[in-house]
Each structure stands twice: as C-alpha cells, then as structure tokens.
mmCIF file of C-alpha atoms in Angstrom:
data_model
loop_
_atom_site.group_PDB
_atom_site.id
_atom_site.type_symbol
_atom_site.label_atom_id
_atom_site.label_comp_id
_atom_site.label_asym_id
_atom_site.label_seq_id
_atom_site.Cartn_x
_atom_site.Cartn_y
_atom_site.Cartn_z
ATOM 1 C CA MET A 1116 165.418 325.463 18.057
ATOM 2 C CA ASP A 1117 161.780 324.618 17.283
ATOM 3 C CA ALA A 1118 159.574 322.692 19.725
ATOM 4 C CA LEU A 1119 159.668 319.324 17.929
ATOM 5 C CA SER A 1120 163.462 319.439 17.619
ATOM 6 C CA GLN A 1121 163.774 320.207 21.327
ATOM 7 C CA LEU A 1122 161.447 317.345 22.264
ATOM 8 C CA LEU A 1123 163.442 314.904 20.125
ATOM 9 C CA SER A 1124 166.695 316.160 21.620
ATOM 10 C CA LEU A 1125 165.385 315.628 25.151
ATOM 11 C CA GLY A 1126 164.205 312.117 24.206
ATOM 12 C CA ARG A 1127 167.760 311.168 23.167
ATOM 13 C CA SER A 1128 166.891 308.193 21.016
ATOM 14 C CA HIS A 1129 169.271 306.318 18.773
ATOM 15 C CA VAL A 1130 168.467 304.041 15.867
ATOM 16 C CA GLU A 1131 168.987 300.295 15.650
ATOM 17 C CA LEU A 1132 168.279 299.050 12.137
ATOM 18 C CA ASP A 1133 167.604 295.332 12.576
ATOM 19 C CA VAL A 1134 166.966 293.956 9.116
ATOM 20 C CA ARG A 1135 166.214 294.835 5.521
ATOM 21 C CA CYS A 1136 163.584 292.548 4.019
ATOM 22 C CA LEU A 1137 163.503 291.738 0.306
ATOM 23 C CA LEU A 1138 160.305 289.790 -0.281
ATOM 24 C CA ASP A 1139 157.964 288.453 -2.912
ATOM 25 C CA GLY A 1140 154.781 286.382 -2.900
ATOM 26 C CA PRO A 1141 153.005 285.409 0.339
ATOM 27 C CA PHE A 1142 154.927 286.089 3.557
ATOM 28 C CA ALA A 1143 154.272 286.485 7.285
ATOM 29 C CA MET A 1144 156.781 287.903 9.765
ATOM 30 C CA PRO A 1145 155.795 287.935 13.453
ATOM 31 C CA HIS A 1146 157.424 290.530 15.716
ATOM 32 C CA ASP A 1147 157.514 289.898 19.457
ATOM 33 C CA PRO A 1148 157.009 292.721 21.984
ATOM 34 C CA LEU A 1149 160.115 294.823 22.605
ATOM 35 C CA PRO A 1150 161.555 295.543 26.064
ATOM 36 C CA PRO A 1151 160.851 298.890 27.772
ATOM 37 C CA GLY A 1152 162.747 301.763 26.210
ATOM 38 C CA GLU A 1153 162.410 300.536 22.622
ATOM 39 C CA ALA A 1154 159.945 301.560 19.887
ATOM 40 C CA ALA A 1155 159.571 299.459 16.730
ATOM 41 C CA PHE A 1156 159.421 301.072 13.309
ATOM 42 C CA HIS A 1157 159.108 300.022 9.673
ATOM 43 C CA LEU A 1158 159.780 301.981 6.497
ATOM 44 C CA LEU A 1159 158.397 300.560 3.275
ATOM 45 C CA LEU A 1160 160.912 301.500 0.586
ATOM 46 C CA ALA A 1161 159.003 299.813 -2.239
ATOM 47 C CA GLY A 1162 155.877 297.725 -2.792
ATOM 48 C CA THR A 1163 152.802 297.112 -0.638
ATOM 49 C CA CYS A 1164 152.156 294.985 2.442
ATOM 50 C CA ARG A 1165 150.081 294.872 5.636
ATOM 51 C CA LEU A 1166 150.808 295.369 9.328
ATOM 52 C CA ARG A 1167 148.534 293.619 11.846
ATOM 53 C CA THR A 1168 148.642 294.624 15.514
ATOM 54 C CA ALA A 1169 148.103 292.323 18.475
ATOM 55 C CA ASP A 1170 144.518 293.582 18.875
ATOM 56 C CA GLY A 1171 143.662 292.654 15.271
ATOM 57 C CA ARG A 1172 143.896 296.081 13.657
ATOM 58 C CA THR A 1173 145.257 295.876 10.094
ATOM 59 C CA LEU A 1174 147.023 298.688 8.238
ATOM 60 C CA GLN A 1175 147.629 298.712 4.507
ATOM 61 C CA LEU A 1176 151.138 299.989 3.772
ATOM 62 C CA ALA A 1177 152.318 301.465 0.481
ATOM 63 C CA ASP A 1178 155.582 302.734 -0.942
ATOM 64 C CA GLY A 1179 156.971 305.467 1.346
ATOM 65 C CA ASP A 1180 154.847 304.584 4.387
ATOM 66 C CA PHE A 1181 156.363 304.794 7.871
ATOM 67 C CA VAL A 1182 154.908 303.026 10.916
ATOM 68 C CA LEU A 1183 156.046 303.558 14.508
ATOM 69 C CA LEU A 1184 154.879 301.490 17.500
ATOM 70 C CA PRO A 1185 156.039 303.642 20.443
ATOM 71 C CA ALA A 1186 155.348 300.980 23.081
ATOM 72 C CA GLY A 1187 157.039 298.261 21.019
ATOM 73 C CA GLY A 1188 153.913 296.092 20.926
ATOM 74 C CA ALA A 1189 153.714 292.715 19.191
ATOM 75 C CA HIS A 1190 152.652 292.790 15.545
ATOM 76 C CA ASP A 1191 152.870 290.895 12.248
ATOM 77 C CA LEU A 1192 153.999 292.002 8.815
ATOM 78 C CA LEU A 1193 152.096 290.283 6.007
ATOM 79 C CA ASP A 1194 151.960 290.366 2.239
ATOM 80 C CA ALA A 1195 149.279 292.545 0.657
ATOM 81 C CA GLY A 1196 147.194 289.654 -0.678
ATOM 82 C CA ALA A 1197 144.550 289.241 2.011
ATOM 83 C CA GLY A 1198 142.782 285.886 1.903
ATOM 84 C CA ARG A 1199 145.384 284.079 -0.171
ATOM 85 C CA SER A 1200 145.332 280.333 0.258
ATOM 86 C CA ARG A 1201 148.820 279.726 -1.098
ATOM 87 C CA PRO A 1202 151.406 278.638 1.487
ATOM 88 C CA VAL A 1203 153.646 281.309 2.959
ATOM 89 C CA ALA A 1204 157.093 281.275 1.431
ATOM 90 C CA PRO A 1205 159.852 280.468 3.958
ATOM 91 C CA LEU A 1206 162.228 283.296 4.844
ATOM 92 C CA ARG A 1207 165.967 282.794 4.926
ATOM 93 C CA GLU A 1208 167.423 284.107 8.168
ATOM 94 C CA PRO A 1209 169.624 287.186 7.832
ATOM 95 C CA ASP A 1210 173.301 286.700 7.209
ATOM 96 C CA ALA A 1211 175.350 289.364 8.988
ATOM 97 C CA ALA A 1212 178.676 287.828 8.013
ATOM 98 C CA GLY A 1213 179.143 290.220 5.115
ATOM 99 C CA GLY A 1214 179.814 293.132 7.470
ATOM 100 C CA ALA A 1215 176.976 295.364 6.240
ATOM 101 C CA VAL A 1216 175.279 297.634 8.771
ATOM 102 C CA VAL A 1217 171.920 295.922 8.242
ATOM 103 C CA PRO A 1218 171.573 292.204 7.414
ATOM 104 C CA VAL A 1219 169.066 291.090 4.766
ATOM 105 C CA LYS A 1220 166.181 288.668 5.248
ATOM 106 C CA SER A 1221 164.537 287.292 2.113
ATOM 107 C CA ASN A 1222 162.216 284.668 0.681
ATOM 108 C CA LEU A 1223 163.555 285.121 -2.852
ATOM 109 C CA ASP A 1224 165.080 282.448 -4.987
ATOM 110 C CA PRO A 1225 168.872 282.938 -4.649
ATOM 111 C CA ALA A 1226 169.079 282.480 -8.415
ATOM 112 C CA GLU A 1227 166.818 285.543 -8.905
ATOM 113 C CA PRO A 1228 167.913 288.066 -6.236
ATOM 114 C CA GLY A 1229 166.474 291.047 -8.094
ATOM 115 C CA SER A 1230 162.843 289.913 -8.141
ATOM 116 C CA ALA A 1231 161.690 291.505 -4.853
ATOM 117 C CA SER A 1232 158.304 293.222 -4.935
ATOM 118 C CA VAL A 1233 158.601 294.430 -1.308
ATOM 119 C CA ASP A 1234 161.631 296.275 0.113
ATOM 120 C CA LEU A 1235 161.240 296.966 3.826
ATOM 121 C CA LEU A 1236 163.502 298.397 6.542
ATOM 122 C CA CYS A 1237 162.753 297.224 10.096
ATOM 123 C CA GLY A 1238 164.320 298.697 13.200
ATOM 124 C CA ARG A 1239 163.978 300.240 16.634
ATOM 125 C CA PHE A 1240 164.344 303.612 18.262
ATOM 126 C CA VAL A 1241 166.055 303.039 21.606
ATOM 127 C CA TYR A 1242 165.267 306.018 23.801
ATOM 128 C CA ALA A 1243 166.299 307.388 27.180
ATOM 129 C CA ARG A 1244 164.246 306.228 30.115
ATOM 130 C CA GLY A 1245 162.410 309.113 31.660
ATOM 131 C CA ALA A 1246 162.591 311.866 29.032
ATOM 132 C CA GLY A 1247 162.224 309.585 26.021
ATOM 133 C CA GLU A 1248 159.629 307.510 27.825
ATOM 134 C CA LEU A 1249 157.485 310.573 28.512
ATOM 135 C CA LEU A 1250 157.698 311.615 24.865
ATOM 136 C CA MET A 1251 156.779 308.156 23.535
ATOM 137 C CA ARG A 1252 153.911 307.949 26.014
ATOM 138 C CA THR A 1253 152.239 310.908 24.317
ATOM 139 C CA LEU A 1254 152.184 309.234 20.879
ATOM 140 C CA PRO A 1255 149.406 306.985 19.530
ATOM 141 C CA GLN A 1256 149.814 303.216 19.905
ATOM 142 C CA VAL A 1257 150.399 302.994 16.157
ATOM 143 C CA LEU A 1258 151.679 306.041 14.287
ATOM 144 C CA HIS A 1259 151.216 305.575 10.538
ATOM 145 C CA VAL A 1260 152.142 308.268 8.048
ATOM 146 C CA GLY A 1261 152.704 308.365 4.299
ATOM 147 C CA LEU A 1262 155.983 310.226 4.042
ATOM 148 C CA ARG A 1263 155.974 310.387 0.266
ATOM 149 C CA GLU A 1264 152.816 312.496 0.276
ATOM 150 C CA ALA A 1265 153.611 314.493 3.402
ATOM 151 C CA SER A 1266 157.256 315.362 2.726
ATOM 152 C CA GLY A 1267 157.309 315.403 -1.043
ATOM 153 C CA PHE A 1268 158.835 312.850 -3.347
ATOM 154 C CA ALA A 1269 162.297 314.369 -3.832
ATOM 155 C CA PRO A 1270 163.380 314.732 -0.152
ATOM 156 C CA LEU A 1271 162.123 311.275 0.791
ATOM 157 C CA GLN A 1272 163.665 309.688 -2.289
ATOM 158 C CA LEU A 1273 167.028 311.195 -1.379
ATOM 159 C CA LEU A 1274 166.784 310.168 2.272
ATOM 160 C CA THR A 1275 165.724 306.592 1.592
ATOM 161 C CA SER A 1276 168.228 306.187 -1.225
ATOM 162 C CA VAL A 1277 171.134 307.129 1.041
ATOM 163 C CA LEU A 1278 169.686 305.096 3.919
ATOM 164 C CA ARG A 1279 169.354 302.013 1.705
ATOM 165 C CA THR A 1280 172.915 302.438 0.396
ATOM 166 C CA GLU A 1281 174.523 302.969 3.803
ATOM 167 C CA ALA A 1282 172.556 300.099 5.373
ATOM 168 C CA SER A 1283 174.321 297.774 2.927
ATOM 169 C CA ASN A 1284 177.680 299.511 3.296
ATOM 170 C CA VAL A 1285 180.864 298.106 4.810
ATOM 171 C CA GLN A 1286 182.718 301.432 4.693
ATOM 172 C CA PRO A 1287 183.885 303.261 7.852
ATOM 173 C CA GLY A 1288 181.223 305.527 9.330
ATOM 174 C CA ALA A 1289 178.273 303.687 7.795
ATOM 175 C CA GLY A 1290 176.756 302.992 11.217
ATOM 176 C CA ALA A 1291 176.921 306.653 12.246
ATOM 177 C CA ILE A 1292 175.358 307.721 8.946
ATOM 178 C CA VAL A 1293 172.524 305.209 9.331
ATOM 179 C CA ASN A 1294 171.826 306.462 12.861
ATOM 180 C CA ALA A 1295 171.748 310.097 11.730
ATOM 181 C CA LEU A 1296 169.458 309.287 8.805
ATOM 182 C CA GLY A 1297 167.212 307.278 11.105
ATOM 183 C CA GLN A 1298 166.878 310.316 13.377
ATOM 184 C CA ALA A 1299 165.978 312.405 10.334
ATOM 185 C CA LEU A 1300 163.385 309.792 9.367
ATOM 186 C CA LEU A 1301 161.764 310.006 12.812
ATOM 187 C CA ALA A 1302 161.680 313.813 12.631
ATOM 188 C CA TYR A 1303 160.092 313.665 9.158
ATOM 189 C CA ALA A 1304 157.445 311.251 10.408
ATOM 190 C CA LEU A 1305 156.547 313.136 13.587
ATOM 191 C CA ARG A 1306 156.419 316.459 11.741
ATOM 192 C CA ALA A 1307 154.186 315.033 9.028
ATOM 193 C CA TYR A 1308 151.894 313.379 11.551
ATOM 194 C CA GLY A 1309 151.590 316.516 13.685
ATOM 195 C CA ARG A 1310 150.629 318.637 10.661
ATOM 196 C CA ASP A 1311 147.811 316.328 9.586
ATOM 197 C CA ALA A 1312 144.474 318.028 10.209
ATOM 198 C CA ARG A 1313 143.045 314.683 11.404
ATOM 199 C CA VAL A 1314 145.702 314.110 14.067
ATOM 200 C CA PRO A 1315 144.259 313.678 17.578
ATOM 201 C CA SER A 1316 145.195 316.122 20.296
ATOM 202 C CA GLY A 1317 148.627 315.565 21.812
ATOM 203 C CA TRP A 1318 152.191 316.829 21.870
ATOM 204 C CA LEU A 1319 152.704 316.495 18.122
ATOM 205 C CA ALA A 1320 149.661 318.601 17.314
ATOM 206 C CA LEU A 1321 150.841 321.093 19.934
ATOM 207 C CA ALA A 1322 154.403 321.285 18.569
ATOM 208 C CA ALA A 1323 153.101 321.771 15.030
ATOM 209 C CA ASP A 1324 150.722 324.605 15.950
ATOM 210 C CA ALA A 1325 152.108 327.936 14.735
ATOM 211 C CA ARG A 1326 150.186 330.052 17.268
ATOM 212 C CA LEU A 1327 151.186 328.015 20.320
ATOM 213 C CA GLY A 1328 154.731 327.325 19.150
ATOM 214 C CA PRO A 1329 156.479 330.272 20.846
ATOM 215 C CA SER A 1330 155.009 329.418 24.244
ATOM 216 C CA VAL A 1331 155.891 325.714 23.931
ATOM 217 C CA GLN A 1332 159.458 326.627 23.003
ATOM 218 C CA ALA A 1333 159.615 328.975 25.986
ATOM 219 C CA VAL A 1334 158.751 326.170 28.431
ATOM 220 C CA LEU A 1335 161.232 323.779 26.789
ATOM 221 C CA GLN A 1336 164.040 326.349 26.908
ATOM 222 C CA ALA A 1337 163.421 327.614 30.450
ATOM 223 C CA PRO A 1338 161.574 325.007 32.570
ATOM 224 C CA GLU A 1339 162.711 326.771 35.748
ATOM 225 C CA GLN A 1340 160.506 329.809 35.086
ATOM 226 C CA PRO A 1341 157.234 330.165 37.088
ATOM 227 C CA TRP A 1342 155.034 329.614 34.060
ATOM 228 C CA THR A 1343 151.352 330.418 34.269
ATOM 229 C CA VAL A 1344 148.539 330.356 31.727
ATOM 230 C CA GLU A 1345 148.710 334.141 31.623
ATOM 231 C CA SER A 1346 152.489 334.363 31.011
ATOM 232 C CA LEU A 1347 152.356 331.674 28.323
ATOM 233 C CA GLY A 1348 149.377 333.394 26.742
ATOM 234 C CA ASP A 1349 151.467 336.571 26.569
ATOM 235 C CA ALA A 1350 154.249 334.608 24.800
ATOM 236 C CA ALA A 1351 151.681 333.448 22.236
ATOM 237 C CA ALA A 1352 150.012 336.870 21.957
ATOM 238 C CA MET A 1353 146.665 335.513 23.254
ATOM 239 C CA SER A 1354 144.397 336.316 26.145
ATOM 240 C CA ARG A 1355 144.492 333.958 29.117
ATOM 241 C CA ALA A 1356 141.112 332.390 28.296
ATOM 242 C CA THR A 1357 141.824 332.030 24.567
ATOM 243 C CA TYR A 1358 145.230 330.491 25.239
ATOM 244 C CA ALA A 1359 143.896 327.979 27.774
ATOM 245 C CA ARG A 1360 141.111 326.879 25.428
ATOM 246 C CA HIS A 1361 143.321 326.622 22.344
ATOM 247 C CA PHE A 1362 146.024 324.805 24.314
ATOM 248 C CA ARG A 1363 143.667 322.146 25.649
ATOM 249 C CA GLU A 1364 142.184 321.594 22.188
ATOM 250 C CA LYS A 1365 145.635 320.921 20.716
ATOM 251 C CA ALA A 1366 147.386 319.227 23.648
ATOM 252 C CA GLY A 1367 144.514 317.265 25.181
ATOM 253 C CA MET A 1368 145.750 318.279 28.634
ATOM 254 C CA SER A 1369 145.959 321.349 30.821
ATOM 255 C CA VAL A 1370 148.810 323.839 30.637
ATOM 256 C CA GLY A 1371 149.899 322.831 34.136
ATOM 257 C CA ALA A 1372 150.107 319.138 33.230
ATOM 258 C CA PHE A 1373 152.185 319.936 30.148
ATOM 259 C CA VAL A 1374 154.600 322.178 32.058
ATOM 260 C CA ALA A 1375 155.039 319.470 34.719
ATOM 261 C CA GLN A 1376 155.874 316.820 32.116
ATOM 262 C CA ILE A 1377 158.420 319.042 30.359
ATOM 263 C CA ARG A 1378 160.027 319.814 33.713
ATOM 264 C CA MET A 1379 160.280 316.091 34.457
ATOM 265 C CA MET A 1380 161.948 315.427 31.088
ATOM 266 C CA HIS A 1381 164.654 317.923 32.029
ATOM 267 C CA ALA A 1382 164.828 316.549 35.573
ATOM 268 C CA CYS A 1383 165.399 312.987 34.321
ATOM 269 C CA ALA A 1384 168.317 314.146 32.196
ATOM 270 C CA LEU A 1385 169.873 315.939 35.177
ATOM 271 C CA LEU A 1386 169.342 312.980 37.509
ATOM 272 C CA GLN A 1387 170.944 310.629 35.015
ATOM 273 C CA ASP A 1388 173.795 312.790 33.745
ATOM 274 C CA THR A 1389 174.916 314.804 36.776
ATOM 275 C CA GLN A 1390 175.776 314.376 40.451
ATOM 276 C CA ARG A 1391 173.629 317.322 41.496
ATOM 277 C CA GLY A 1392 171.403 316.879 44.526
ATOM 278 C CA GLN A 1393 167.643 316.564 44.291
ATOM 279 C CA ALA A 1394 166.959 319.984 45.805
ATOM 280 C CA GLU A 1395 169.282 321.655 43.282
ATOM 281 C CA ILE A 1396 167.738 319.749 40.371
ATOM 282 C CA GLY A 1397 164.273 320.653 41.606
ATOM 283 C CA GLN A 1398 165.190 324.340 41.585
ATOM 284 C CA ALA A 1399 166.688 323.979 38.103
ATOM 285 C CA VAL A 1400 163.316 322.802 36.781
ATOM 286 C CA GLY A 1401 161.076 325.229 38.635
ATOM 287 C CA TYR A 1402 160.399 323.881 42.148
ATOM 288 C CA GLN A 1403 161.254 325.894 45.248
ATOM 289 C CA SER A 1404 161.606 322.935 47.598
ATOM 290 C CA GLU A 1405 162.827 319.355 47.397
ATOM 291 C CA ALA A 1406 159.477 318.170 48.753
ATOM 292 C CA ALA A 1407 157.536 319.950 45.984
ATOM 293 C CA PHE A 1408 159.886 318.522 43.371
ATOM 294 C CA GLY A 1409 159.556 314.991 44.776
ATOM 295 C CA LYS A 1410 155.768 315.199 44.796
ATOM 296 C CA ALA A 1411 155.631 316.442 41.196
ATOM 297 C CA PHE A 1412 158.158 313.817 40.035
ATOM 298 C CA ARG A 1413 156.179 311.010 41.630
ATOM 299 C CA ALA A 1414 152.921 312.265 40.090
ATOM 300 C CA VAL A 1415 154.421 312.065 36.580
ATOM 301 C CA LEU A 1416 156.770 309.065 36.809
ATOM 302 C CA GLY A 1417 155.262 307.023 39.620
ATOM 303 C CA THR A 1418 158.371 306.920 41.810
ATOM 304 C CA THR A 1419 160.668 309.247 43.736
ATOM 305 C CA PRO A 1420 163.636 311.023 42.116
ATOM 306 C CA GLY A 1421 166.082 309.082 44.309
ATOM 307 C CA ARG A 1422 164.659 305.688 43.434
ATOM 308 C CA TRP A 1423 164.503 306.598 39.756
ATOM 309 C CA ARG A 1424 168.162 307.688 39.776
ATOM 310 C CA ARG A 1425 169.303 304.494 41.537
ATOM 311 C CA ALA A 1426 167.328 302.367 39.094
ATOM 312 C CA GLN A 1427 168.990 304.029 36.091
ATOM 313 C CA ARG A 1428 172.463 303.634 37.520
ATOM 314 C CA GLY A 1429 171.808 300.005 38.351
ATOM 315 C CA MET A 1430 170.902 299.127 34.758
#
C-alpha cells in the first residue's frame, strides 16, 4: 500500500454529506466552526462561486474545484458576483423528508427547479481523534485544488456523476456508496494537492515524492523498527546527508519528528481499539520502556497515553 493510502487508512475518517445546494443569482451561506474531529469540505459540481474564510481570504471556485478546511473553521459561501448590490435571495431550508441521503437547499423558484447555475455538495470528514487529528494537523488551513485539471475530466466526471446520483437516492446501500465515494474524493484531492509543484512542504509533498516514498512506506508499515536517518536513506537509495536534506525540504520537519508522529498515529489506534497495556503498546511502536513511550506521546499529543485513552472512552 502506498504512503498516502496508509496515512488515510490510519486517519480513519468517514464522510457526512450535509447538503446539496442548487443555487442561482446572489446568495450567501455562512458556515459556523465545526467541533473538534471534523473537517469541512465543498465540491463544486457545476458553476462558479466564492469561499471567504474567517480571516477575510477569498477563493474563487470553479466547476470541479474541491476545498477542504481541516480544522473546520468558520467560512462563508457566496455567489461569484463580487460587489453586487442586489439583495441576496433567500434559501429554502433543506427538506430531508424524501428519504434521500443528502437533503437539498435551494433559492430557486419552485416553478423552475432546473434553473440552477451553481450545484454544490457540502459535507464533513469526521476523523479519528489522535491518528486523524495528527494527519489533519499537517494540512494547510485551506486546501483548494482543481480536481478537473489534476485528475482529468473523465475520472472526475464519473465520480461526481455517481456521487450526485447516490446522494439523491433512496435505494438500499446509498449511504455506504456515498461514504466510499467521499473517501475516494478525499484521496483524489490530497493526491492532486501533493503533486502540485507549488505545494508547501508537508506530509502530502512527502507522500507524493517518488524518491522518498519507499522510506515513508517503511516507517508506516513497521513503526516498531529502530529507524535512523541512515537506515531510511538506505531504503531510499540515498546517502545519509542527501536523504536528510531532501527529507526536510519535502516534509518541513526532521526525520525524527516524522517518525515520532507516525508512531503516535499507530499508538492512538492501539490505545483506542485494544486492551493492551501502555508498555506493550510502546514496544509495538518502537519504544523500549513505558517511560520513553509516555514522554514521546506527551511531546506529540500534549497529554499522557493513559489520560488520552480515558478521554476517548469517556466520549
């Protein structure tokens, strides 16, 4: 399994599609901050619009654009006509009574339901605390990627066509299909973003790097190994100095910091899903003593393994 797939698997997110918006003319839709463990996303199926963040940054969105807000920050979705003085058309609240997976919100005249110029899917990725939290923490505050250009027209057209159909479906299994397609959408977006030559250093750039890929996969597959810069350089067929330099350029952190964070992603899953003791879990992720594991866990997550486990089980 490649590095990005392994990271997404460790993050264990699932998709909640909240609403499909069919819009025309001036509109403004405020989105409040989400609770911890949730990342907001929008996929523009057709048309153009704008997204404005809480700090005033404005993004222009076009057909096929995907936006992810990993921290779930407050933002507004607006029509594309900046500076319009016409009043904003009121939006009818979604009606979920029809049984479809995703309710529809609209400002269209009910007599002309087919006149939408903007077709937008809005939802959330709900991710595991700990592992998913560490992954989302590495992403930019706003991740914006044009999937139509990055992935090609045909694959995206197929994905969004099925997603749109199943979101409006009342057939058995529609919810599971929507969740699976939403996971595919996230993978498309993160892959496309990581491959962009302009992407800042971080885990996505690291996972997308062909030269570093084998060493990243090695850490993800065997976090218990005593990884060093030299051993990881050997896995990537690079000298120690070349590997360390190339790694920091792509990851924006040291090899040791990266290895520690991957180990903590695995540790969180073990703390949450098993009854194993802390010393045993520490050994399973590369620490020879419970004290060393506790110190490393606290450095990454800000609390002790025991307190973190109790907090998760008390939720």
